[in-house]
mmCIF file of C-alpha atoms in Angstrom:
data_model
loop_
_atom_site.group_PDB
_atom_site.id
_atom_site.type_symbol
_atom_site.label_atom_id
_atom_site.label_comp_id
_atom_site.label_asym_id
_atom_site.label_seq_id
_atom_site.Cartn_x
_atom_site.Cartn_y
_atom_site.Cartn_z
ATOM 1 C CA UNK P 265 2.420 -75.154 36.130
ATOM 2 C CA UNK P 266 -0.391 -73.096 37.907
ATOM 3 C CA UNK P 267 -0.348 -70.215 35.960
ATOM 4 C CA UNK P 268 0.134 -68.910 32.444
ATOM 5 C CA UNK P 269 3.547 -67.486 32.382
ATOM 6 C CA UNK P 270 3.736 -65.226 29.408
ATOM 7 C CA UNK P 271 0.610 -63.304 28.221
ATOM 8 C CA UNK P 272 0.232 -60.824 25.146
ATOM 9 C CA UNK P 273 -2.316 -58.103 24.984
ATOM 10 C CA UNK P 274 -3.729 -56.070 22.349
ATOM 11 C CA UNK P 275 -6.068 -53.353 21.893
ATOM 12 C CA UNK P 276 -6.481 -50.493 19.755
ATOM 13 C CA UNK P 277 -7.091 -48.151 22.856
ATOM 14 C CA UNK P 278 -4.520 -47.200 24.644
ATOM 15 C CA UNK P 279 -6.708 -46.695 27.580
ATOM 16 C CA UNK P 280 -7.853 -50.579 27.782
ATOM 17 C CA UNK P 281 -3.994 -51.885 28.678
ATOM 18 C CA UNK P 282 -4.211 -51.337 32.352
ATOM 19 C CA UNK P 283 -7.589 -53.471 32.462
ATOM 20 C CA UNK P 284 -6.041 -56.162 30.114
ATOM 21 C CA UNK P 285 -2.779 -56.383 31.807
ATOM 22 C CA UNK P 286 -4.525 -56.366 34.786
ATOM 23 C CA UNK P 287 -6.495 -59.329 33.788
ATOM 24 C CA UNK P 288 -2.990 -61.091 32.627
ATOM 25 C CA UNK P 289 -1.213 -60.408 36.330
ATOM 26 C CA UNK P 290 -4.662 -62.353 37.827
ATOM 27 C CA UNK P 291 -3.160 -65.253 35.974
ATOM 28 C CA UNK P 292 -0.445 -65.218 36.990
ATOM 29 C CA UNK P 293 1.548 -63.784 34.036
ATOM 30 C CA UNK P 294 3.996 -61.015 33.016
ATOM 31 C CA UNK P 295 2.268 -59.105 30.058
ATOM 32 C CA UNK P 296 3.499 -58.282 26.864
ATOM 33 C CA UNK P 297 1.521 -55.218 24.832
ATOM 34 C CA UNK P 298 0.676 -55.298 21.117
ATOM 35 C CA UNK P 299 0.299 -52.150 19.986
ATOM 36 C CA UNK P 300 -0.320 -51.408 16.336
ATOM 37 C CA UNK P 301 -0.892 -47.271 16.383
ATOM 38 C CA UNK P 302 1.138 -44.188 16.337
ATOM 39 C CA UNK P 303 4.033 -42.852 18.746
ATOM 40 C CA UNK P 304 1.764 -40.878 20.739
ATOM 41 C CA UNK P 305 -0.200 -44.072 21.669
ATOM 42 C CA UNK P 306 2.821 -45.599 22.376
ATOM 43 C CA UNK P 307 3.546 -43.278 25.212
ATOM 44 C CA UNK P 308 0.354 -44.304 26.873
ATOM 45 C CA UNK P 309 0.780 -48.275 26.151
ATOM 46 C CA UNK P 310 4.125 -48.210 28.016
ATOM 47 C CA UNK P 311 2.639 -46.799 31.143
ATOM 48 C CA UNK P 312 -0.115 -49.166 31.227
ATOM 49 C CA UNK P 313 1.829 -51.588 33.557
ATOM 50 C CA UNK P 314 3.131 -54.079 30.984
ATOM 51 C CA UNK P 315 6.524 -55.782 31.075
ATOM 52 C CA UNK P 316 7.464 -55.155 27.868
ATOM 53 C CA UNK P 317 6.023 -53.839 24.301
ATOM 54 C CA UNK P 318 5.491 -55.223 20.498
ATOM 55 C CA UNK P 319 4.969 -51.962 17.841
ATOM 56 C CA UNK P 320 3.801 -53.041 15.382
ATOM 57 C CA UNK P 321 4.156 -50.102 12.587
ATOM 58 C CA UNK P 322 3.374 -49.200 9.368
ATOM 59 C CA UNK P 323 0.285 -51.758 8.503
ATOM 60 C CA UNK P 324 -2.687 -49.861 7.617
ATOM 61 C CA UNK P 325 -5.055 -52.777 8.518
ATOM 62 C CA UNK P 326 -5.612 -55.726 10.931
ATOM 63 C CA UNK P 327 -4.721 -58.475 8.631
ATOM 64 C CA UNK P 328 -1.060 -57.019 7.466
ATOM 65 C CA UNK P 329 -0.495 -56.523 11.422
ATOM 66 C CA UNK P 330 -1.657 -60.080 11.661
ATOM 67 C CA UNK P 331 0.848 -62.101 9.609
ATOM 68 C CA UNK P 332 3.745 -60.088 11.696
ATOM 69 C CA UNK P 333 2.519 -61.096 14.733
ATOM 70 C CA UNK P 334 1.360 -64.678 14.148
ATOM 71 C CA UNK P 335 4.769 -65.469 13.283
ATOM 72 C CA UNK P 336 6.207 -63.251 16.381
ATOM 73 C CA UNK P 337 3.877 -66.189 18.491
ATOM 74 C CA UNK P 338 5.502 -68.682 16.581
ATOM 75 C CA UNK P 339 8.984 -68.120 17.681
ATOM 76 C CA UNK P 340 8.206 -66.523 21.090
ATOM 77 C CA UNK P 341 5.261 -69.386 21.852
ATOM 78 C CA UNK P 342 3.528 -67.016 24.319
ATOM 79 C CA UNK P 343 0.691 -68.581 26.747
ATOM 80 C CA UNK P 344 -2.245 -66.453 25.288
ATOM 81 C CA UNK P 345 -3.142 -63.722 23.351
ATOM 82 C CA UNK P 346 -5.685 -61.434 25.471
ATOM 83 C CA UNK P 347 -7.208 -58.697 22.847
ATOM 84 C CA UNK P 348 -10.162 -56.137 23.976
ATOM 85 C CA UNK P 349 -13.594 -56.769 22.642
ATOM 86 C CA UNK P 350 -13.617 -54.705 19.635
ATOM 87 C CA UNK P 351 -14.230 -55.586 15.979
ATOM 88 C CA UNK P 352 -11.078 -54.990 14.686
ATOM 89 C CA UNK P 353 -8.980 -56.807 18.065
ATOM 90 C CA UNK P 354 -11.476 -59.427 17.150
ATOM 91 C CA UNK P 355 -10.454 -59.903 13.611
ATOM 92 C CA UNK P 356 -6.981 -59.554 15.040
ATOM 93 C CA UNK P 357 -7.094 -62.389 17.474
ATOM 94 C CA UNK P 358 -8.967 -64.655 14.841
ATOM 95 C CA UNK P 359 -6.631 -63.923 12.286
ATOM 96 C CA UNK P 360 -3.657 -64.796 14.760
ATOM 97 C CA UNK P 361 -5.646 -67.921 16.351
ATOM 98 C CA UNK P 362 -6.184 -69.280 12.502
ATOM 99 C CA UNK P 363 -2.059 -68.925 11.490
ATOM 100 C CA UNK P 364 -1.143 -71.076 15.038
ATOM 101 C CA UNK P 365 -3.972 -73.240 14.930
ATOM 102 C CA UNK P 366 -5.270 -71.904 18.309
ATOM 103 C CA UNK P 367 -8.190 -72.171 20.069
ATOM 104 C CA UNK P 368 -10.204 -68.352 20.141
ATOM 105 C CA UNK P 369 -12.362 -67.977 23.855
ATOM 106 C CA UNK P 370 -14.811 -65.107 22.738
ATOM 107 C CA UNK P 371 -16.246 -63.284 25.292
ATOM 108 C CA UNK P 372 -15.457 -64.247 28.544
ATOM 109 C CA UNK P 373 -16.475 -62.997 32.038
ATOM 110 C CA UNK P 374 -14.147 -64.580 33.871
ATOM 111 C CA UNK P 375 -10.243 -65.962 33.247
ATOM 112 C CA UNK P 376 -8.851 -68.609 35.126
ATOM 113 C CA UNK P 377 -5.875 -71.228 35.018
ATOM 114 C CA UNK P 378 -6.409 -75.007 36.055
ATOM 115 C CA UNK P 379 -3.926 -77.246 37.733
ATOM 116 C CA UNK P 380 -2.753 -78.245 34.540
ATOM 117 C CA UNK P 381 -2.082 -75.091 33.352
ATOM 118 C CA UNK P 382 -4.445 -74.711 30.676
ATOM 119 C CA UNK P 383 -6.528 -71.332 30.368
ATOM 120 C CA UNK P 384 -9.935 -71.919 31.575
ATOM 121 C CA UNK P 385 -13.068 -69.040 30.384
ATOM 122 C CA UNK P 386 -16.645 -68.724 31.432
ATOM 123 C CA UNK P 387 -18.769 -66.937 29.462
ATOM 124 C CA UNK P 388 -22.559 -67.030 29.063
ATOM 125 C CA UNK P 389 -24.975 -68.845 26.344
ATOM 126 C CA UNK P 390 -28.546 -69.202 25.859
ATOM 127 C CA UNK P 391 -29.011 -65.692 26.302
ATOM 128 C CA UNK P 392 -27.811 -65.747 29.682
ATOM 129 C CA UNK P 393 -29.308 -68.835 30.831
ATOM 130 C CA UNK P 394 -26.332 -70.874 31.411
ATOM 131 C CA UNK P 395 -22.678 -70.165 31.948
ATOM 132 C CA UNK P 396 -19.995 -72.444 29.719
ATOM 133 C CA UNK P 397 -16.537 -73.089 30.824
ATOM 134 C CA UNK P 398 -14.239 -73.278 27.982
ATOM 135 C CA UNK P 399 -10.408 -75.262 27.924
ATOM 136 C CA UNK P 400 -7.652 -73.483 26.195
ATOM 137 C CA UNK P 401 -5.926 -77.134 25.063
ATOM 138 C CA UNK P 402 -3.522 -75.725 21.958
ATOM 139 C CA UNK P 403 -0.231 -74.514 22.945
ATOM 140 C CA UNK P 404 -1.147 -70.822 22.077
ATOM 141 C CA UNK P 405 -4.817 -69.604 23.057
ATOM 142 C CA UNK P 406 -6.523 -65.895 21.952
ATOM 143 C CA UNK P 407 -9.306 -65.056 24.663
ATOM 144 C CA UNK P 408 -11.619 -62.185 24.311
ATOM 145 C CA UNK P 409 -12.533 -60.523 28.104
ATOM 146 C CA UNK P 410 -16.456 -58.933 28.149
ATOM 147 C CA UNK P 411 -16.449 -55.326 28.102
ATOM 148 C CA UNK P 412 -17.861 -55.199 31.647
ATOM 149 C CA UNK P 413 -14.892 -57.585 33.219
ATOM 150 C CA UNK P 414 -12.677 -55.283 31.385
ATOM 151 C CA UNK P 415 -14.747 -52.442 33.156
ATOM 152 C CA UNK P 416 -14.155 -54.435 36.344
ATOM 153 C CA UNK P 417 -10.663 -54.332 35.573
ATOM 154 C CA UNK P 418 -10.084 -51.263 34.808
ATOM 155 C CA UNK P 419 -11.132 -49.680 38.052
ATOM 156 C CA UNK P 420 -8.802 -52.105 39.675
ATOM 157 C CA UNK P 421 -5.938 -51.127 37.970
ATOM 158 C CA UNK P 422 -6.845 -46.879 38.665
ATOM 159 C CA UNK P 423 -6.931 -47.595 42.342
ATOM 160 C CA UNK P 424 -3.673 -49.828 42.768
ATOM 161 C CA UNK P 425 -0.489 -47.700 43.736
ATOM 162 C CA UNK P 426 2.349 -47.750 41.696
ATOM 163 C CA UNK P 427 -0.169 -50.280 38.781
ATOM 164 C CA UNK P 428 1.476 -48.207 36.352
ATOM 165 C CA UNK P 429 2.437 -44.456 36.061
ATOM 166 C CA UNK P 430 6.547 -44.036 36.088
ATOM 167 C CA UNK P 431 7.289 -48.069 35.142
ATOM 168 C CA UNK P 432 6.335 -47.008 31.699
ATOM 169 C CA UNK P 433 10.200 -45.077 31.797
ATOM 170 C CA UNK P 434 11.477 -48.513 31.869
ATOM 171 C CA UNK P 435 9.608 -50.297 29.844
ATOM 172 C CA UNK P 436 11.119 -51.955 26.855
ATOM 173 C CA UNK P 437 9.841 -51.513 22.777
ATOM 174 C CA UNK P 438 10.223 -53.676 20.148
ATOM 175 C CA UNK P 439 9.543 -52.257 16.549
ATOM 176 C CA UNK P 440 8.483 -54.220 13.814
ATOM 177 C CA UNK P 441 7.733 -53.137 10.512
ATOM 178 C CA UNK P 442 4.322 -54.249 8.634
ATOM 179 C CA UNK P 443 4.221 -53.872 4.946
ATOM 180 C CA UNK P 444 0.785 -52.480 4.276
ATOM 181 C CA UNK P 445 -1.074 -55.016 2.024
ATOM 182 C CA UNK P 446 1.394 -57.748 2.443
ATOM 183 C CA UNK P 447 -2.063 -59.650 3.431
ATOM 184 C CA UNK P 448 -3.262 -59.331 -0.277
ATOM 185 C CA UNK P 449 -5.783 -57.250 1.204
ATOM 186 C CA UNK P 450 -5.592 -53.609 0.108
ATOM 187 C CA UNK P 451 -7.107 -50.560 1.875
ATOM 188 C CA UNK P 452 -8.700 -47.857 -0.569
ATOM 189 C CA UNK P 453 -10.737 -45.521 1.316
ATOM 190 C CA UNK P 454 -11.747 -44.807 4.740
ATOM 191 C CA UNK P 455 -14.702 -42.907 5.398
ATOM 192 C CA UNK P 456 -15.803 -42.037 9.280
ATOM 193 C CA UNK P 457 -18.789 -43.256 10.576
ATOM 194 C CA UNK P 458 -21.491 -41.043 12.722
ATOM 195 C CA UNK P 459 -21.279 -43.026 15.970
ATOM 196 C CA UNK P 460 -22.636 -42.123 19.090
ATOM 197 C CA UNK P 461 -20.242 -41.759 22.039
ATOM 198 C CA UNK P 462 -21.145 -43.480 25.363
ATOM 199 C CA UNK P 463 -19.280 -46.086 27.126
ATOM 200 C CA UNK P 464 -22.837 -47.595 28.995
ATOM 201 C CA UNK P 465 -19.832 -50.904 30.752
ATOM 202 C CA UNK P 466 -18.388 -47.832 32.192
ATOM 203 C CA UNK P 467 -22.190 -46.246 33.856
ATOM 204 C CA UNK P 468 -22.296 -46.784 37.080
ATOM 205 C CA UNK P 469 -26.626 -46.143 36.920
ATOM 206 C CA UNK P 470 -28.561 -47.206 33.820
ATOM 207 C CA UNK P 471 -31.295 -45.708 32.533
ATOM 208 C CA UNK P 472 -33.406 -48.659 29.773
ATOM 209 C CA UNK P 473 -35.959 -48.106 27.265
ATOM 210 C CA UNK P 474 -37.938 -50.523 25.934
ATOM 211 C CA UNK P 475 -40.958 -50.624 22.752
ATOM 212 C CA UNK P 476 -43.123 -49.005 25.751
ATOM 213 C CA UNK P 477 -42.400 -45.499 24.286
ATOM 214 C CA UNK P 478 -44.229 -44.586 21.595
ATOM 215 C CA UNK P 479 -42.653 -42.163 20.113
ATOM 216 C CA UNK P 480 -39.160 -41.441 19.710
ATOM 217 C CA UNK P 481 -39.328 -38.077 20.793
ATOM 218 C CA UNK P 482 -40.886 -39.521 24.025
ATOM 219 C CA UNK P 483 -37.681 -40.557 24.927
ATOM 220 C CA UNK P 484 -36.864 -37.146 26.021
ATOM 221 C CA UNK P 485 -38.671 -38.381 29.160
ATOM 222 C CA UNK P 486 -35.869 -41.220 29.669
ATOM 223 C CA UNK P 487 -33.141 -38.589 29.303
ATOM 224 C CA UNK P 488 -34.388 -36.323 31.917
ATOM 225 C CA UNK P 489 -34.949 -39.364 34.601
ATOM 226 C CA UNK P 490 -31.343 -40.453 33.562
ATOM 227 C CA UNK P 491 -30.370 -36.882 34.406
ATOM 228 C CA UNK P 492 -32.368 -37.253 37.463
ATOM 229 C CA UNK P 493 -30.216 -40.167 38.904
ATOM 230 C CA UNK P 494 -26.602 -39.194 37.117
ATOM 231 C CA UNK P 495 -27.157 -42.081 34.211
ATOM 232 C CA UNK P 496 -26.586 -43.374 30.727
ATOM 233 C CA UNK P 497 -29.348 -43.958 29.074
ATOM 234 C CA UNK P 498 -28.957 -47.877 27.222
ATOM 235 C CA UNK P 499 -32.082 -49.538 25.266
ATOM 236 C CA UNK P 500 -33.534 -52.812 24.024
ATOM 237 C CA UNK P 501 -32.571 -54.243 20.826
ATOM 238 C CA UNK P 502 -35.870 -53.205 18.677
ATOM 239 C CA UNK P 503 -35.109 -49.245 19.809
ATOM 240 C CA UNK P 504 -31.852 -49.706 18.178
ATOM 241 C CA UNK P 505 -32.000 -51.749 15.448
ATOM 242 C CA UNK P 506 -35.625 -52.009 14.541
ATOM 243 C CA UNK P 507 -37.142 -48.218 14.764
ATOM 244 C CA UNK P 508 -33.389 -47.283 14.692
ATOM 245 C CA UNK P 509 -34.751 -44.822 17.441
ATOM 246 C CA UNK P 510 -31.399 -45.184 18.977
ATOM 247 C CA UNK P 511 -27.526 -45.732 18.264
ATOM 248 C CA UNK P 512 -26.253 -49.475 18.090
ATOM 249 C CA UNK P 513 -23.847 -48.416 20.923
ATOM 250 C CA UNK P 514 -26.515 -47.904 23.190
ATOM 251 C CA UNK P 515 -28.056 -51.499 22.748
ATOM 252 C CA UNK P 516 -28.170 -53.888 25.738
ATOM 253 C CA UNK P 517 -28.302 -57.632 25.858
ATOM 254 C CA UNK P 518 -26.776 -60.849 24.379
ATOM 255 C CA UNK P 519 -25.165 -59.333 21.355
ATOM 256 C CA UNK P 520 -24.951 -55.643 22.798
ATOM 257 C CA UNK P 521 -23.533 -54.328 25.932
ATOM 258 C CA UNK P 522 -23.150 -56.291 29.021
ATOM 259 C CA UNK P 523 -23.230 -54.256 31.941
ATOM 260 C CA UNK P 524 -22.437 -54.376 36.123
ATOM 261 C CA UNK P 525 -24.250 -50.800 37.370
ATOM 262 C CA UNK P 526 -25.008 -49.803 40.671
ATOM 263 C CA UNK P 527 -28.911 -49.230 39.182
ATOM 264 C CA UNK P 528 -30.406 -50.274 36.228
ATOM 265 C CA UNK P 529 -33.854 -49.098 35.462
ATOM 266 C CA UNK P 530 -35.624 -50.733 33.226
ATOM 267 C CA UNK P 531 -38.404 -48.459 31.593
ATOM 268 C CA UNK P 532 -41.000 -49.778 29.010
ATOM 269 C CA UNK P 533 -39.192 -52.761 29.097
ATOM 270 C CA UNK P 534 -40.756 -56.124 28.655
ATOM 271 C CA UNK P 535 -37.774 -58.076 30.373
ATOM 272 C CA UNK P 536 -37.240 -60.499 27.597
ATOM 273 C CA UNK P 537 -34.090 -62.334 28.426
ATOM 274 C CA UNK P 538 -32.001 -61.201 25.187
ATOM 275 C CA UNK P 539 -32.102 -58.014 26.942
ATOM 276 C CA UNK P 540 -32.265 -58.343 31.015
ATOM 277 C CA UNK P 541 -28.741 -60.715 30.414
ATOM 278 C CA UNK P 542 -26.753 -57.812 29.871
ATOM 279 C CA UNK P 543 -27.604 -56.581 33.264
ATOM 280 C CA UNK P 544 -27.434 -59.313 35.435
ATOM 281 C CA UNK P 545 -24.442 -57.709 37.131
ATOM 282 C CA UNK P 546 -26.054 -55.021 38.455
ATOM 283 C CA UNK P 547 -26.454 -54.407 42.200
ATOM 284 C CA UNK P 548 -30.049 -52.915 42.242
ATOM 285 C CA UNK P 549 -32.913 -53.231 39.122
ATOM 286 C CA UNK P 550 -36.118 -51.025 39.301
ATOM 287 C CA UNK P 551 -38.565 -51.597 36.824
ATOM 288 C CA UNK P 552 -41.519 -49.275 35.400
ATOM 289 C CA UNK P 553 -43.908 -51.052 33.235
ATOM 290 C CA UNK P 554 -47.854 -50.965 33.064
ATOM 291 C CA UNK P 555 -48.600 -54.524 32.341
ATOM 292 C CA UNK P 556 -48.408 -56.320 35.503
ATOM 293 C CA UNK P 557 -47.462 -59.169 34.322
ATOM 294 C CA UNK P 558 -44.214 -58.315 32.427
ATOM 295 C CA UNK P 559 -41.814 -60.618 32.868
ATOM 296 C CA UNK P 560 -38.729 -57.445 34.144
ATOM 297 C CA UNK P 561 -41.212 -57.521 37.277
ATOM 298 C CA UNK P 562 -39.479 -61.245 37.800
ATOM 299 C CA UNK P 563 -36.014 -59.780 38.108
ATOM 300 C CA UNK P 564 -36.652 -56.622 39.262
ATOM 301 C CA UNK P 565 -35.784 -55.700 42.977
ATOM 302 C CA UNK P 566 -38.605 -52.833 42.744
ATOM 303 C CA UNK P 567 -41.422 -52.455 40.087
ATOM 304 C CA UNK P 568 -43.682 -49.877 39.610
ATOM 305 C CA UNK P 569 -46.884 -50.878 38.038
ATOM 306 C CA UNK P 570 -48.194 -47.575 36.043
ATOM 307 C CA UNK P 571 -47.990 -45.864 32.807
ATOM 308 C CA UNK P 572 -44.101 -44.540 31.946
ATOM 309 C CA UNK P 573 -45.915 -41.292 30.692
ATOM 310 C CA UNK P 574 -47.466 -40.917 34.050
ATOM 311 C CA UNK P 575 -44.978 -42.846 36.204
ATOM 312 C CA UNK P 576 -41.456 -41.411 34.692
ATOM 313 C CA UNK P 577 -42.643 -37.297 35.221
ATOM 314 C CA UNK P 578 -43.409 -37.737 38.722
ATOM 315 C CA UNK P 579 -40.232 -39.867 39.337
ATOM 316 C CA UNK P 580 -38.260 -36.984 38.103
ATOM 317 C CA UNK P 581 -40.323 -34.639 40.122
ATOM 318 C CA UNK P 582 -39.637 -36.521 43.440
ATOM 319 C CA UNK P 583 -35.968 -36.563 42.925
ATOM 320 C CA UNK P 584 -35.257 -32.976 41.701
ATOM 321 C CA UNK P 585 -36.769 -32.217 44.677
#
């Protein structure tokens, strides 16, 4: 076997089944969707190209969703188990993985089967430094795809004809119940959380900040080039999570978003590795930093040698033209 022949995927938004079962058909495989939310989700699962569909309703959390489907692998003994890169479809898979005694890929940028037919996964390590290929070698494997190969994906799957759309009409649903707390776990409040909404795997241009800003008001100036160019605006990890100048969602690098933009300009930026990784899929990097010697210059395919407070303004200037 050359191919993994029966694939599960899982996500808890709707919208990331095309990409997923996308990434299943490269293998080779006729994919099953997971889907743990409400009716009107449902609708949208079904038309996301999959063969068939797995409700799982009722459960209130992960882990009571969990035990339901762990025992689902056990008697159906899919291939893999293919969830989207989120914190709960991560708890998910590893809760799944831990119940078969499965292997968990985390992360991967690419999917691939070997002669053998074992699932194979690259993903990067050392902050970008080196690429690992992993072995799926248990009978049942969970693999995590990278937000930007899911990205990838997804605009794959919107410009195939006939991907999706009217085959969700035929598509088949199985309902299982979950008993919430039948984990022992028991949910007693939910409170939302202030998030900030931007999808920077999605960006086609990039707009980076780095400590070079000394102000967090100064930022203003990497909004307005951003607007300049049609672009997200993304930053390093001390703008996020040391002066908290910036959302977690908008951090890029190792542990943050990896990204595959058409541009990606780095400003204030010292190119430290932990960061520049999560852009080494993009087509064109432009860098603007004052210290010659920064290391971005080194994987930058233009620099700019100035001051951002000098540098950035006359940018925008010359391309509002």
């Amino acid at each position: 076997m050359t191919r993994c022949e029966n694939v599960w995927v899982a996500a808890e938004d709707a919208s990331d089944y095309a990409a997923l079962v996308a990434v299943a058909r490269d293998l080779g495989a006729c994919a099953t969707a997971v889907w743990m939310g409400d009716e009107q989700g449902l609708d949208a699962v079904r038309g996301s190209g999959a063969g068939a569909v797995i409700h799982l309703a009722g459960g209130a959390l992960v882990e009571d969703g969990a035990q339901v489907l762990a025992q689902l692998a056990a008697e159906r003994t899919p291939d893999a188990l293919l969830v989207a890169p989120t914190k709960r479809m991560r708890l998910l898979g590893a809760c799944v993985a831990a119940r078969r005694g499965a292997c968990v890929m985390s992360d991967a940028t690419s999917l691939s089967v070997d002669e053998e037919g074992a699932l194979r996964a690259e993903r990067m390590v050392y902050g970008g430094g080196a690429v690992t290929v992993e072995r799926g070698v248990s009978a049942f494997v969970v693999a995590v795809p990278c937000a930007a190969l899911l990205a990838s994906k997804a605009a794959e799957a919107a410009e195939a004809p006939g991907a999706a759309g009217d085959a969700g009409a035929s598509c088949a649903v199985e309902t299982f119940a979950v008993q919430p707390g039948s984990s022992g776990i028991r949910l007693v409040e939910r409170r939302a959380r202030e998030v900030d909404a931007v999808n920077l795997s999605a960006a086609r241009n990039i707009v980076s900040v780095g400590r070079g800003f000394a102000a967090e008001e100064d930022l203003a100036l990497a909004y307005e080039l951003a607007r300049a160019v049609g672009a997200e605006v993304g930053c390093t990890r001390p703008v996020a999570e040391g002066s908290k100048w910036m959302a977690r969602e908008r951090y890029i690098g190792v542990s943050g978003a990896m990204l595959t933009p058409n541009l990606f300009i780095a400003v204030g930026v010292s190119g430290q590795v932990q960061h520049m990784v999560g852009a080494t899929g993009a087509k064109v990097v432009v860098a603007v930093n004052k210290d010659k010697g920064a290391p971005v210059f080194k994987q930058a395919d233009f620099g700019i040698v100035g001051d951002l407070y000098d540098v950035v303004p006359r940018l925008v200037a010359e391309l509002e033209r």
